[in-house]
Amino acid sequence: MKKILLTMFMAVTTMFAMAQTKTYTEDLVVTTNGESTEPQQTTISVEQNANGTYTLALNNFVLGGMIQVGNIVIEDITVEENNNIKSFTVDQNIIITAGEGNADDWLGPQLGEVPVKLTGKMNDEHLYCTIDIDMSEMFGQIINVVFGSEDNVTSIDSINAENSAKVIYDITGRRVNEITTAGIYIVNGKKVFVK
């Protein structure tokens, strides 16, 4: 009996270890009919599945602060990784489920299958994505959701200047190895006056 329980415990632990969820909190902007909302802090969770695909979830999505849409969950996302940046593009139909609270208050479950296009990039710290929710058949519009900033994902966050080599130019523009006499020099792009 102990062996069976131990085997079951190990199987469950392995399943949880294989699926990793990361939450990202960034600004979210929604554009409908050319009108954009003010950025609002929102959280999106991204789960890495055991088969290598990802699931992205924007839960309790509210349009314009008034219309409760629901949970937007996009599954089976494949990514391409380059320099620790994962890129993805997905076109699929999804069912938007009810968010927290009274299920009747959420619009999503009443819509049936909704075409969604997701594109984005992520690293360990940041997620940038756009979600186009095609409601043109029902409401004659496409809702564009932008989460995060592409610059946050693709930029170099910090450079340690103390560990970088000094680049020195004299006033005539010649590169020199060290400062040996008084004068004006350019050191790592900054003007320095030496007495």
C-alpha positions as a printed NumPy array, in Angstrom:
array([[  0.   ,   0.   ,   0.   ],
       [  2.845,   2.385,   0.868],
       [  4.437,   1.724,  -2.529],
       [  1.222,   2.598,  -4.376],
       [  0.747,   5.827,  -2.403],
       [  4.376,   6.804,  -2.936],
       [  4.074,   6.137,  -6.685],
       [  0.892,   8.22 ,  -6.888],
       [  2.527,  11.059,  -4.917],
       [  5.559,  11.041,  -7.221],
       [  3.339,  11.094, -10.334],
       [  1.34 ,  14.076,  -9.059],
       [  4.515,  15.919,  -8.002],
       [  6.038,  15.318, -11.437],
       [  2.934,  16.699, -13.161],
       [  3.069,  19.887, -11.085],
       [  6.8  ,  20.277, -11.648],
       [  6.359,  20.007, -15.422],
       [  3.797,  22.815, -15.624],
       [  5.32 ,  26.161, -14.633],
       [  3.235,  29.302, -14.33 ],
       [  4.665,  32.812, -14.508],
       [  2.593,  35.923, -13.818],
       [  3.36 ,  39.258, -15.444],
       [  1.962,  42.607, -14.295],
       [  2.18 ,  45.357, -16.913],
       [  0.086,  48.205, -18.321],
       [ -2.862,  47.126, -20.46 ],
       [ -4.443,  49.393, -23.097],
       [ -7.634,  48.519, -24.959],
       [ -8.488,  50.156, -28.311],
       [-11.959,  49.934, -29.828],
       [-13.094,  51.957, -32.856],
       [ -9.951,  54.093, -32.638],
       [-10.563,  55.035, -28.977],
       [ -7.986,  53.834, -26.428],
       [ -8.377,  53.429, -22.691],
       [ -5.9  ,  54.792, -20.185],
       [ -3.205,  52.234, -19.261],
       [ -4.191,  50.112, -16.296],
       [ -2.073,  47.637, -14.342],
       [ -3.211,  44.129, -15.211],
       [ -1.891,  40.634, -14.634],
       [ -1.575,  37.92 , -17.273],
       [ -0.427,  34.42 , -16.378],
       [  1.569,  32.241, -18.749],
       [  1.841,  28.533, -18.042],
       [  4.44 ,  26.315, -19.673],
       [  2.836,  22.948, -20.311],
       [  4.535,  19.573, -20.062],
       [  4.525,  19.225, -23.88 ],
       [  6.476,  22.483, -24.358],
       [  3.515,  24.628, -25.404],
       [  2.189,  27.553, -23.378],
       [ -1.201,  28.73 , -22.13 ],
       [ -1.845,  32.461, -21.703],
       [ -4.687,  33.662, -19.458],
       [ -6.114,  37.169, -19.123],
       [ -8.73 ,  36.602, -16.441],
       [-11.641,  38.873, -15.485],
       [-11.163,  41.084, -18.559],
       [-13.371,  44.189, -18.411],
       [-13.802,  46.329, -21.525],
       [-13.572,  50.064, -20.929],
       [-14.041,  49.616, -17.198],
       [-17.713,  48.816, -17.754],
       [-18.409,  45.754, -19.9  ],
       [-17.446,  42.531, -18.136],
       [-16.12 ,  40.27 , -20.881],
       [-14.578,  37.336, -18.964],
       [-11.563,  35.038, -19.027],
       [ -9.537,  35.026, -22.243],
       [ -7.491,  31.828, -22.278],
       [ -5.352,  30.944, -25.289],
       [ -3.896,  27.439, -25.295],
       [ -1.338,  25.437, -27.285],
       [  0.957,  28.41 , -27.967],
       [  4.233,  27.392, -29.572],
       [  7.188,  29.716, -29.163],
       [ 10.454,  30.385, -30.941],
       [ 13.317,  31.304, -28.636],
       [ 16.216,  33.565, -29.599],
       [ 18.587,  35.224, -27.086],
       [ 16.301,  34.303, -24.142],
       [ 13.322,  35.999, -25.82 ],
       [ 10.352,  33.788, -26.652],
       [  8.234,  34.983, -29.618],
       [  4.821,  33.68 , -30.588],
       [  1.909,  34.187, -32.989],
       [ -1.405,  32.364, -32.68 ],
       [ -4.685,  32.513, -34.618],
       [ -7.471,  30.471, -33.039],
       [-11.095,  30.49 , -32.004],
       [-11.721,  30.48 , -28.262],
       [-14.644,  30.389, -25.87 ],
       [-14.458,  33.287, -23.4  ],
       [-15.534,  31.966, -20.006],
       [-17.169,  33.832, -17.118],
       [-14.898,  35.651, -14.69 ],
       [-15.2  ,  35.711, -10.92 ],
       [-18.578,  36.406,  -9.395],
       [-22.017,  36.062, -10.945],
       [-21.7  ,  34.202, -14.26 ],
       [-24.682,  36.106, -15.703],
       [-22.756,  39.39 , -15.461],
       [-20.117,  38.258, -17.981],
       [-20.595,  38.795, -21.729],
       [-18.014,  36.257, -22.931],
       [-19.992,  33.03 , -22.43 ],
       [-22.826,  34.437, -24.558],
       [-20.549,  35.048, -27.569],
       [-19.791,  31.444, -28.512],
       [-16.525,  30.905, -30.402],
       [-14.6  ,  34.131, -30.92 ],
       [-11.668,  34.485, -33.374],
       [ -8.571,  35.722, -31.549],
       [ -5.128,  36.653, -32.873],
       [ -2.291,  36.744, -30.346],
       [  1.245,  37.961, -31.054],
       [  3.948,  38.7  , -28.547],
       [  7.309,  38.281, -26.9  ],
       [  8.373,  37.398, -23.387],
       [ 11.438,  36.922, -21.258],
       [ 11.784,  36.037, -17.582],
       [ 10.818,  39.524, -16.376],
       [  8.441,  40.981, -18.968],
       [  5.644,  40.035, -21.359],
       [  4.543,  42.084, -24.36 ],
       [  1.57 ,  40.934, -26.394],
       [ -1.306,  42.123, -28.525],
       [ -4.627,  40.305, -28.526],
       [ -7.062,  41.106, -31.333],
       [-10.538,  39.897, -30.372],
       [-12.668,  39.758, -33.518],
       [-16.208,  40.78 , -32.614],
       [-16.967,  42.146, -36.066],
       [-19.725,  39.599, -36.666],
       [-21.652,  40.509, -33.498],
       [-20.673,  44.129, -32.827],
       [-18.923,  45.258, -36.01 ],
       [-15.576,  45.844, -34.306],
       [-12.239,  44.314, -33.416],
       [-11.048,  44.885, -29.868],
       [ -7.281,  45.42 , -29.713],
       [ -5.635,  44.667, -26.365],
       [ -1.977,  45.679, -25.83 ],
       [ -0.215,  44.35 , -22.75 ],
       [  3.207,  45.635, -21.693],
       [  5.909,  47.259, -23.788],
       [  7.993,  45.602, -26.477],
       [ 10.968,  47.719, -25.36 ],
       [ 10.88 ,  46.083, -21.908],
       [ 11.236,  42.637, -23.453],
       [ 13.916,  43.419, -26.026],
       [ 16.068,  46.021, -24.209],
       [ 19.211,  45.413, -22.226],
       [ 18.167,  46.163, -18.657],
       [ 21.514,  47.181, -17.266],
       [ 25.161,  47.486, -18.101],
       [ 27.807,  47.421, -15.41 ],
       [ 29.966,  50.409, -16.348],
       [ 32.647,  49.592, -13.798],
       [ 33.415,  46.288, -15.486],
       [ 33.417,  47.713, -19.001],
       [ 36.633,  48.889, -20.627],
       [ 37.339,  52.63 , -20.684],
       [ 37.348,  54.143, -24.136],
       [ 39.361,  57.369, -24.177],
       [ 39.729,  59.938, -26.975],
       [ 41.803,  63.122, -26.892],
       [ 40.458,  66.484, -28.077],
       [ 41.557,  65.799, -31.679],
       [ 39.546,  62.582, -31.812],
       [ 42.461,  60.149, -31.525],
       [ 41.947,  57.123, -29.315],
       [ 44.464,  56.893, -26.453],
       [ 45.141,  54.103, -23.957],
       [ 45.441,  56.379, -20.926],
       [ 45.382,  60.022, -19.881],
       [ 48.969,  61.263, -19.535],
       [ 48.715,  65.054, -19.796],
       [ 46.286,  67.799, -18.845],
       [ 43.539,  68.578, -21.3  ],
       [ 40.022,  67.691, -22.442],
       [ 39.244,  64.037, -23.085],
       [ 36.188,  61.987, -23.981],
       [ 35.968,  59.001, -21.601],
       [ 33.228,  56.468, -22.351],
       [ 31.277,  59.132, -24.235],
       [ 31.532,  61.83 , -21.53 ],
       [ 33.664,  64.979, -21.615],
       [ 36.345,  65.051, -18.894],
       [ 38.656,  67.977, -18.085],
       [ 42.038,  66.935, -16.618],
       [ 44.213,  69.598, -14.879]])
